[in-house]
PDB file of C-alpha atoms in Angstrom:
ATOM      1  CA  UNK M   1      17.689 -22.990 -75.256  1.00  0.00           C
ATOM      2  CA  UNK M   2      14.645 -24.834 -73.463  1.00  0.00           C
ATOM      3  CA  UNK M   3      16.345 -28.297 -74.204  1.00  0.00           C
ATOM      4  CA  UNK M   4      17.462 -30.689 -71.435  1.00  0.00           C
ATOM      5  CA  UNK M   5      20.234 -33.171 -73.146  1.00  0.00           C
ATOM      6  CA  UNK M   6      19.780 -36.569 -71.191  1.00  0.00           C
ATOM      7  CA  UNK M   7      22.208 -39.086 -71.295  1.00  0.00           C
ATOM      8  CA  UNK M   8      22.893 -42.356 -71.749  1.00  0.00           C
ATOM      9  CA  UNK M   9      19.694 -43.393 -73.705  1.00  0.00           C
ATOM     10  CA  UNK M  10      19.662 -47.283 -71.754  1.00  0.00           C
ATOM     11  CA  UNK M  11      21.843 -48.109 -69.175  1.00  0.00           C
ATOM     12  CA  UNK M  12      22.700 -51.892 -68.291  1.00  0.00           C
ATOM     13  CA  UNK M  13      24.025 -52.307 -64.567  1.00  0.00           C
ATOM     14  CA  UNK M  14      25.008 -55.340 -62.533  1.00  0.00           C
ATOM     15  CA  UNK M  15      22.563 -55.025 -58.633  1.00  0.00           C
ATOM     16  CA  UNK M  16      24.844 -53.447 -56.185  1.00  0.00           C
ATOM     17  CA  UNK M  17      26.859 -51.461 -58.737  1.00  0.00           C
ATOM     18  CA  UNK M  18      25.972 -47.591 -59.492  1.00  0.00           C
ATOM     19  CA  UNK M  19      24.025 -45.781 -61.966  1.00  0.00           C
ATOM     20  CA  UNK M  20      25.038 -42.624 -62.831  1.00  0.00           C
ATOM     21  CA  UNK M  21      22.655 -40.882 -66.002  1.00  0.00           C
ATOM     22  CA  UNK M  22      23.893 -37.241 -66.979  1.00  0.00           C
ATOM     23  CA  UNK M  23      21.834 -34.606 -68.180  1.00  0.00           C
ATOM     24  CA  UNK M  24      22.506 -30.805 -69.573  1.00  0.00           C
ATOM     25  CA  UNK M  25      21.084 -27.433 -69.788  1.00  0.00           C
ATOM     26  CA  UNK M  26      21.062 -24.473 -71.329  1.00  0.00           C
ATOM     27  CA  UNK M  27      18.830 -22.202 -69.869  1.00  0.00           C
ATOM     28  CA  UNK M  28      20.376 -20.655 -66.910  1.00  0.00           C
ATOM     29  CA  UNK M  29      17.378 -19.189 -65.772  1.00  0.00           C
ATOM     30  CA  UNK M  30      16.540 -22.839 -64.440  1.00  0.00           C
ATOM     31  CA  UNK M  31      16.630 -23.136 -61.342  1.00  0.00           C
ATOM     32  CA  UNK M  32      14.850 -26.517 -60.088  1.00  0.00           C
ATOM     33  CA  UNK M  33      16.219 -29.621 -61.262  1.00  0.00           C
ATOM     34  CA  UNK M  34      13.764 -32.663 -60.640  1.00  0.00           C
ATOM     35  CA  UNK M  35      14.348 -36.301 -61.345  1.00  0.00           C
ATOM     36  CA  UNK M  36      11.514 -38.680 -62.176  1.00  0.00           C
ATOM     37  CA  UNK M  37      11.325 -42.653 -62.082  1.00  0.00           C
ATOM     38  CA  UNK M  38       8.465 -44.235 -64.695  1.00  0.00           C
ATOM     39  CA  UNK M  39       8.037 -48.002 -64.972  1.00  0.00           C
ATOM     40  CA  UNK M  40       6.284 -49.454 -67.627  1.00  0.00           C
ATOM     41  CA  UNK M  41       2.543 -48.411 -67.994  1.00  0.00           C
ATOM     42  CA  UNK M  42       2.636 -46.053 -64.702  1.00  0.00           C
ATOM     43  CA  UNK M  43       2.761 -42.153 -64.242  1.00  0.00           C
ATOM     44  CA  UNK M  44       6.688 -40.741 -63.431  1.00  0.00           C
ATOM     45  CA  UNK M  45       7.351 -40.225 -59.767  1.00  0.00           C
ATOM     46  CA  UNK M  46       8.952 -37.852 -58.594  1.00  0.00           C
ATOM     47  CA  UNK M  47      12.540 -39.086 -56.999  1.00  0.00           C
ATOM     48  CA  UNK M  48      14.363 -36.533 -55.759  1.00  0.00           C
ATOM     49  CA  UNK M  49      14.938 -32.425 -56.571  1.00  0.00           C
ATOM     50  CA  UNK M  50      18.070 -29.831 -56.226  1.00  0.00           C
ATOM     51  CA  UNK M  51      18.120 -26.070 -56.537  1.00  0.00           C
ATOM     52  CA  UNK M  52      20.967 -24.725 -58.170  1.00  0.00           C
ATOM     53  CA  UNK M  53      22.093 -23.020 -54.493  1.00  0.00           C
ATOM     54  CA  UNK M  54      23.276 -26.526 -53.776  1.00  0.00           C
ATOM     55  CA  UNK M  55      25.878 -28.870 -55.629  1.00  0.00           C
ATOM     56  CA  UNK M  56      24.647 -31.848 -53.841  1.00  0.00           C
ATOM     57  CA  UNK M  57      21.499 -33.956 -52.401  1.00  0.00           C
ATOM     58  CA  UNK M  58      21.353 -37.203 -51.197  1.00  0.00           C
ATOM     59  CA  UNK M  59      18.107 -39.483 -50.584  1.00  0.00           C
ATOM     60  CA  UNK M  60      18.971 -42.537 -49.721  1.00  0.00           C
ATOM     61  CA  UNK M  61      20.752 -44.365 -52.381  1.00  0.00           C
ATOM     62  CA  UNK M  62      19.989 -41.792 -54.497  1.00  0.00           C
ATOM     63  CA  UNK M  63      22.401 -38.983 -55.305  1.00  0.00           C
ATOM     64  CA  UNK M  64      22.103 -35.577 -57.237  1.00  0.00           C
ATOM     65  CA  UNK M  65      25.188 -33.707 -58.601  1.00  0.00           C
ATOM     66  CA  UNK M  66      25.003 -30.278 -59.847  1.00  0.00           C
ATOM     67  CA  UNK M  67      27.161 -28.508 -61.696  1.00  0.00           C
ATOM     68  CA  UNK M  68      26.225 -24.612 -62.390  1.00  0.00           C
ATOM     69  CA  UNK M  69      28.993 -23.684 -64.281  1.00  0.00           C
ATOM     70  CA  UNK M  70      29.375 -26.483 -66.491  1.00  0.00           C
ATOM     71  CA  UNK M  71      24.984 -26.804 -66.564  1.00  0.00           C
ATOM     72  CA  UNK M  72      25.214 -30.028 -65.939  1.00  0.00           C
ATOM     73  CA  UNK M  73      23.265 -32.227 -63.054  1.00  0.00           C
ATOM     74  CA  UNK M  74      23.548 -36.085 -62.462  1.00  0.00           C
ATOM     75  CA  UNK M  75      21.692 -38.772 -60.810  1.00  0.00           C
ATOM     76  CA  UNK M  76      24.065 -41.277 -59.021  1.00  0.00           C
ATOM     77  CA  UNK M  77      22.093 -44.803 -57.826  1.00  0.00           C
ATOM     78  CA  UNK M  78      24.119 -46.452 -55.350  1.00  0.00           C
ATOM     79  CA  UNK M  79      24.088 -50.266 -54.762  1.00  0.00           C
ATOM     80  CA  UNK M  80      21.388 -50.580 -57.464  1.00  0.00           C
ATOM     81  CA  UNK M  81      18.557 -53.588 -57.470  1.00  0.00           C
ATOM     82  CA  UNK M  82      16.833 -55.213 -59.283  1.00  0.00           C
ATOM     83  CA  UNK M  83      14.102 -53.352 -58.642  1.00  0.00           C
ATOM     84  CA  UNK M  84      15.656 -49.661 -59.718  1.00  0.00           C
ATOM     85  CA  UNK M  85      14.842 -51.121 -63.206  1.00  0.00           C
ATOM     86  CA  UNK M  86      12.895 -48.138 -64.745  1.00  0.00           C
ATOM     87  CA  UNK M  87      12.897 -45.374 -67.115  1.00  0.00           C
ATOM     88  CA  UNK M  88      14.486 -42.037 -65.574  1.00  0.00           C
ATOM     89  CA  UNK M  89      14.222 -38.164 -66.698  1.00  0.00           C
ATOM     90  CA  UNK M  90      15.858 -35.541 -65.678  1.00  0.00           C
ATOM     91  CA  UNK M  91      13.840 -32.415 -65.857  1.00  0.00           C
ATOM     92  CA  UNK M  92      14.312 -28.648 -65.315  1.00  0.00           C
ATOM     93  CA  UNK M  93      12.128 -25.099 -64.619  1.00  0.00           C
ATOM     94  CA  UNK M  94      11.656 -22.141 -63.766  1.00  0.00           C
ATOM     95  CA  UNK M  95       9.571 -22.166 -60.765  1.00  0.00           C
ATOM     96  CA  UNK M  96       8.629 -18.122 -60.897  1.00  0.00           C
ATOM     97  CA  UNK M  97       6.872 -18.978 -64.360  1.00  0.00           C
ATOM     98  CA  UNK M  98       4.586 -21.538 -63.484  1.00  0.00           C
ATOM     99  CA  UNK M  99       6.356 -24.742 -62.891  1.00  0.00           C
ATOM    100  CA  UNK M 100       6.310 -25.762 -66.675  1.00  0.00           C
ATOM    101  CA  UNK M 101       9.042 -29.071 -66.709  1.00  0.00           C
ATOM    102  CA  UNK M 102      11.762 -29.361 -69.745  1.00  0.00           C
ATOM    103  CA  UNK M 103      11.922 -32.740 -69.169  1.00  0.00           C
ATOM    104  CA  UNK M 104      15.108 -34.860 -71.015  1.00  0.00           C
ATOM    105  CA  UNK M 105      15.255 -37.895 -73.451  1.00  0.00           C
ATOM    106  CA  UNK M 106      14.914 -40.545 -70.673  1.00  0.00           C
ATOM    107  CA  UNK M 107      17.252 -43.414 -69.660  1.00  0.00           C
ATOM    108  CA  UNK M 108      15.878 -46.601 -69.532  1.00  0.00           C
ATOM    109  CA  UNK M 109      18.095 -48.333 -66.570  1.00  0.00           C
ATOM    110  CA  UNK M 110      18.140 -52.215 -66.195  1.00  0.00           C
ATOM    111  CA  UNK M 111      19.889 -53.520 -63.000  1.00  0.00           C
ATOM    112  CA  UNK M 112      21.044 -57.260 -63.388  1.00  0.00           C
ATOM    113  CA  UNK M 113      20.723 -59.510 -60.728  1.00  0.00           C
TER     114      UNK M 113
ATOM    115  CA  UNK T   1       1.064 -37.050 -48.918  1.00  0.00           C
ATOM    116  CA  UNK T   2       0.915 -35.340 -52.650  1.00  0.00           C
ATOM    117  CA  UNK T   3      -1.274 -38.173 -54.231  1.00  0.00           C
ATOM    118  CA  UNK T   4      -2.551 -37.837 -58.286  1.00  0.00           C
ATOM    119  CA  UNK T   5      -5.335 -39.861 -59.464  1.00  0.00           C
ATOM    120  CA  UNK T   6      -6.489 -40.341 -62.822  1.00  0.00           C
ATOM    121  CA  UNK T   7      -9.614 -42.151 -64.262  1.00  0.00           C
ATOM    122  CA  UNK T   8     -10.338 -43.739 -66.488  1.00  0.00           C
ATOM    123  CA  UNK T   9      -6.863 -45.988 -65.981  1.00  0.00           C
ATOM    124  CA  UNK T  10      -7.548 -47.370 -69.618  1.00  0.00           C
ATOM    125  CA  UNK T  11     -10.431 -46.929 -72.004  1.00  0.00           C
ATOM    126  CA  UNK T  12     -11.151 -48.438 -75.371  1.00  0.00           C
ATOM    127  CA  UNK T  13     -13.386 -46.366 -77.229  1.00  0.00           C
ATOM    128  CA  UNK T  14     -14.851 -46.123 -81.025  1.00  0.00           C
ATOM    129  CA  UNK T  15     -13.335 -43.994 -83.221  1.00  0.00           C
ATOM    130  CA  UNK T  16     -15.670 -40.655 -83.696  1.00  0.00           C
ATOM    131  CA  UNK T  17     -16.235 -40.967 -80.285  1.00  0.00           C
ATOM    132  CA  UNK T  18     -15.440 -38.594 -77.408  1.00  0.00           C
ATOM    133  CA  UNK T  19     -13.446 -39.552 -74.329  1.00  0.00           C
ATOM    134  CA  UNK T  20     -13.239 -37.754 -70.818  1.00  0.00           C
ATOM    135  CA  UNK T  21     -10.025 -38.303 -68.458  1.00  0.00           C
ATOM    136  CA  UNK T  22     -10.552 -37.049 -65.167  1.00  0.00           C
ATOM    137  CA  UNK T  23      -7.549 -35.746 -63.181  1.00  0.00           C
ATOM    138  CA  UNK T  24      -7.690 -35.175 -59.444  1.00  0.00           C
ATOM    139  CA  UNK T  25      -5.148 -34.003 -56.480  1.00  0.00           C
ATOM    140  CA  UNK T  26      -6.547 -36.014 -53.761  1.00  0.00           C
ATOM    141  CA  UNK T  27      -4.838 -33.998 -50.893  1.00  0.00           C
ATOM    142  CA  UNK T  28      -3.647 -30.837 -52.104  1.00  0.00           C
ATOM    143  CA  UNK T  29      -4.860 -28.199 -54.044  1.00  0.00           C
ATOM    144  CA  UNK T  30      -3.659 -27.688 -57.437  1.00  0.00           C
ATOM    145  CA  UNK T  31      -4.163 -24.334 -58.861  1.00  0.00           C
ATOM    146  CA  UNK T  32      -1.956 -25.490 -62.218  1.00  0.00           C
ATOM    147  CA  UNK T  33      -2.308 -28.676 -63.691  1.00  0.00           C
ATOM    148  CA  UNK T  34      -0.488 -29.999 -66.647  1.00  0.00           C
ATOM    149  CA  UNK T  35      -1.834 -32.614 -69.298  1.00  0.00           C
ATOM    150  CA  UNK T  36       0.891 -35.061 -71.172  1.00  0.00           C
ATOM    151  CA  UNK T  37       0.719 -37.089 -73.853  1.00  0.00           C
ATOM    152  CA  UNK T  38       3.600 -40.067 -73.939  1.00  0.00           C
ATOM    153  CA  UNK T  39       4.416 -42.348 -76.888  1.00  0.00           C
ATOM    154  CA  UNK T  40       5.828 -45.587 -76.105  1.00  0.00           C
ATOM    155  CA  UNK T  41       9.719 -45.252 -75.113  1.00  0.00           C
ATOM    156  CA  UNK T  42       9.120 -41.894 -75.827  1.00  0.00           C
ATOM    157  CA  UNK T  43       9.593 -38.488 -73.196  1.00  0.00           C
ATOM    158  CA  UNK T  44       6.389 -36.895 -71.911  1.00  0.00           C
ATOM    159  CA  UNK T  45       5.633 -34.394 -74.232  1.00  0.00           C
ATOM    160  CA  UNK T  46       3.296 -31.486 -72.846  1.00  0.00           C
ATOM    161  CA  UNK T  47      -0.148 -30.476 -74.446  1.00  0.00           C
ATOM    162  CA  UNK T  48      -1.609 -27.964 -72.185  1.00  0.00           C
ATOM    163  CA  UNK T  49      -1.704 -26.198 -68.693  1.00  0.00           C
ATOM    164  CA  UNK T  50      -4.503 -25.733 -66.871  1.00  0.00           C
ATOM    165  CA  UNK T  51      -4.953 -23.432 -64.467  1.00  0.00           C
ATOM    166  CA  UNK T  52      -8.001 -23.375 -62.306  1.00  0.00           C
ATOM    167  CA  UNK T  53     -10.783 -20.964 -63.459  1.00  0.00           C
ATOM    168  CA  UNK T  54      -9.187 -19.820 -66.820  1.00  0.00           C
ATOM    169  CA  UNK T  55      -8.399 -21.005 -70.245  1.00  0.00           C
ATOM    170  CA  UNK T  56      -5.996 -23.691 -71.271  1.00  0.00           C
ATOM    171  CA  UNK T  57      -2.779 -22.502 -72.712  1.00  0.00           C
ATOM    172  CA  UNK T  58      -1.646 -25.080 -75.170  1.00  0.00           C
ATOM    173  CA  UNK T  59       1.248 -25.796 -76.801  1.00  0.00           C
ATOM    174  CA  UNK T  60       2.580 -25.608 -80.278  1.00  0.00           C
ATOM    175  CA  UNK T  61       0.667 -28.082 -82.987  1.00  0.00           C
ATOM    176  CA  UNK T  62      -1.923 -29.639 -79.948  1.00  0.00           C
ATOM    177  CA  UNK T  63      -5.410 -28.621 -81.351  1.00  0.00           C
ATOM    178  CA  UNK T  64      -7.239 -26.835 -78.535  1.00  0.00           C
ATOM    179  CA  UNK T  65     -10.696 -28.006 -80.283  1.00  0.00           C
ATOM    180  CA  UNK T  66     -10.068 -31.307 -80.342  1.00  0.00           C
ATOM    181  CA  UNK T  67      -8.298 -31.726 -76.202  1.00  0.00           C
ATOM    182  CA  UNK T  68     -10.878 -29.486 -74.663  1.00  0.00           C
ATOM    183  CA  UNK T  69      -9.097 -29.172 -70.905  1.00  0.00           C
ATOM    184  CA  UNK T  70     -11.607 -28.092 -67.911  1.00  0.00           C
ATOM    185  CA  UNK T  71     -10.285 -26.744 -64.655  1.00  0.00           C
ATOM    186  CA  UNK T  72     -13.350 -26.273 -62.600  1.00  0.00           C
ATOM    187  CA  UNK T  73     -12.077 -26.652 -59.369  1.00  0.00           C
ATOM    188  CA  UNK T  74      -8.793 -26.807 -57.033  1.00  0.00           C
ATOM    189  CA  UNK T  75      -8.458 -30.371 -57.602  1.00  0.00           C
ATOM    190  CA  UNK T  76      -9.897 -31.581 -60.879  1.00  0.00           C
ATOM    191  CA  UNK T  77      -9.168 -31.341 -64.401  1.00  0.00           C
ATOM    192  CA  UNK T  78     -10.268 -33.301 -67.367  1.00  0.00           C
ATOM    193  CA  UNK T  79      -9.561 -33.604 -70.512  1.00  0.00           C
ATOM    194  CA  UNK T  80     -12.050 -34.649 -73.264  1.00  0.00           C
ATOM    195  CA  UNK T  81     -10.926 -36.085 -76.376  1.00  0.00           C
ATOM    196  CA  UNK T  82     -13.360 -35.530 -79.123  1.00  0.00           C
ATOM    197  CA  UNK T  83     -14.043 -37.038 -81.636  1.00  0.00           C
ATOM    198  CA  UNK T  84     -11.360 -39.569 -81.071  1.00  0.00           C
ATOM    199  CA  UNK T  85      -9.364 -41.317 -84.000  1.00  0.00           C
ATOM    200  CA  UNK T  86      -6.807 -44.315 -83.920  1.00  0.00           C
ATOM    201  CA  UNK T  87      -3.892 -41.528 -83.971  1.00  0.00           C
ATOM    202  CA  UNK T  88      -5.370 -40.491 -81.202  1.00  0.00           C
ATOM    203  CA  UNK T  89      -4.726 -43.504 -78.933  1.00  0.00           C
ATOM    204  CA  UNK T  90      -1.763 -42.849 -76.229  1.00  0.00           C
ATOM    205  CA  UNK T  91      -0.929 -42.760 -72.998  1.00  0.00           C
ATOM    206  CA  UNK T  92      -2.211 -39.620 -71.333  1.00  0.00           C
ATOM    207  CA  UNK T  93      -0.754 -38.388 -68.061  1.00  0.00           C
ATOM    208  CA  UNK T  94      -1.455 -35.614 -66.206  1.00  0.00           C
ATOM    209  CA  UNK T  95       0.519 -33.624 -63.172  1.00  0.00           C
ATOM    210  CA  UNK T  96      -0.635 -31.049 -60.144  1.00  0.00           C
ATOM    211  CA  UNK T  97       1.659 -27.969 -59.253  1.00  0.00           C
ATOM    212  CA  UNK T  98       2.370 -28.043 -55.114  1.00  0.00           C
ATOM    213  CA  UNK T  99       3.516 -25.303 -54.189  1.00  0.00           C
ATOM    214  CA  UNK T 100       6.153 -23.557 -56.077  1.00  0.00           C
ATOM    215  CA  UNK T 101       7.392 -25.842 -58.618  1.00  0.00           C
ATOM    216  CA  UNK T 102       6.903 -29.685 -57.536  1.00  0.00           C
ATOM    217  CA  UNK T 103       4.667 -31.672 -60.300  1.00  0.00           C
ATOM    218  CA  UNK T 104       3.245 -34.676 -58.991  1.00  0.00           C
ATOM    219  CA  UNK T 105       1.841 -36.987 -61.718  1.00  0.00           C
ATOM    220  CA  UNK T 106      -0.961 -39.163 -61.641  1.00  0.00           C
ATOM    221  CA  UNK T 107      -0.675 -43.022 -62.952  1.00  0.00           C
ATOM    222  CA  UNK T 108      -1.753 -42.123 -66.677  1.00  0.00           C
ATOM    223  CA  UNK T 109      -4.467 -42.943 -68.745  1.00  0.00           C
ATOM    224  CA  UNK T 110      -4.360 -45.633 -71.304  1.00  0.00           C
ATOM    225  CA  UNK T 111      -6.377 -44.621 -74.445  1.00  0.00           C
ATOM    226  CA  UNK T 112      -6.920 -46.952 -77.414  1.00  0.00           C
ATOM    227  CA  UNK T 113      -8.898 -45.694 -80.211  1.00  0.00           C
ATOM    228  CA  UNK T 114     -10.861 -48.848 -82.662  1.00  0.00           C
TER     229      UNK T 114
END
């Protein structure tokens, strides 16, 4: 029940397309919803967050999607570079019990020039 | 704002040896800090929390005598490897709580065990 499904495991996109990498609960007692960016060798940062009192937040050209019913929440990249290259995870907790992250699989996303 | 630093960024050490990684929240304070331990293409996978002025809770299988985790203030906590082996070597990363929820991770420490 404390599993976050991430998916897909590597992405290939051509630069200005979009990247969309899905990931789903099961716990419904989440209820934050972080997304972290890793390249190689460096700590994740974090990239953008959504409470489940939301279905959307946008940060740029990055997008979350959240779906309480179906617990499901997305990360959309729009107009992706070269430079979005990187591994992503999707992550969820329970912020009344000390923050502890579920985080998912990862998606390692290359953006073509 | 929300900055993580970690140090040593990589260390090389010999095995039997014991290793210290020093994690700091440069401009907040941190009562909970988490301590990860990542294979390569491989998820963060948690080994303790640390909360400032108590015990480490650790997790399932991640022996508590062998990752000693110190919280001794607001905005440091290390992690001592003892006695370190070549299984041992890893990436180790570690994250500050600010405010309710939001982990903010510092740039990892590269340990190689000879």
């Amino acid at each position: 029940q404390q599993q976050v499904k991430q998916s897909p495991q590597s992405l290939i996109v051509q630069k200005g397309g979009i990247s969309i990498i899905n990931c789903a609960y099961e716990n419904t007692a989440f209820d934050y919803f972080p997304w972290y960016q890793q390249f190689p060798g460096k700590g994740p940062a974090l990239l953008i967050a959504i409470r489940p009192d939301v279905s959307e937040k946008k940060e740029g050209r990055f997008t979350i999607s959240f779906n309480k019913s179906a617990k499901q929440f997305s990360l959309h990249i729009m107009d992706s570079q070269p430079g979005d290259s990187a591994t992503y995870f999707c992550a969820a907790s329970i912020e009344t019990s000390g923050s502890r992250l579920t985080f998912g699989e990862g998606t390692q996303l290359t953006v073509n020039p | 704002g929300a900055v993580v630093s970690q140090h040593p960024s990589w260390v090389i050490c010999k095995s039997g040896t014991s290793v210290k990684i020093e994690c700091r929240s440069l401009d907040f304070q941190a009562t909970t800090m988490f301590w990860y331990r990542q294979f390569p293409k491989q998820s963060l996978m948690l080994m303790a929390t640390s909360n400032e002025g108590s015990k480490a809770t650790y997790e399932q299988g991640v022996e508590k005598d062998k990752f000693l985790i110190n919280h001794a203030s607001l905005t440091l906590s290390t992690l001592t490897v003892t006695s370190a082996h070549p299984e041992d070597s890893s990436f180790y990363i570690c994250s500050a709580v600010l405010g309710l929820g939001t982990q903010y991770f510092g740039p990892g420490t590269r340990l190689l065990v000879l």
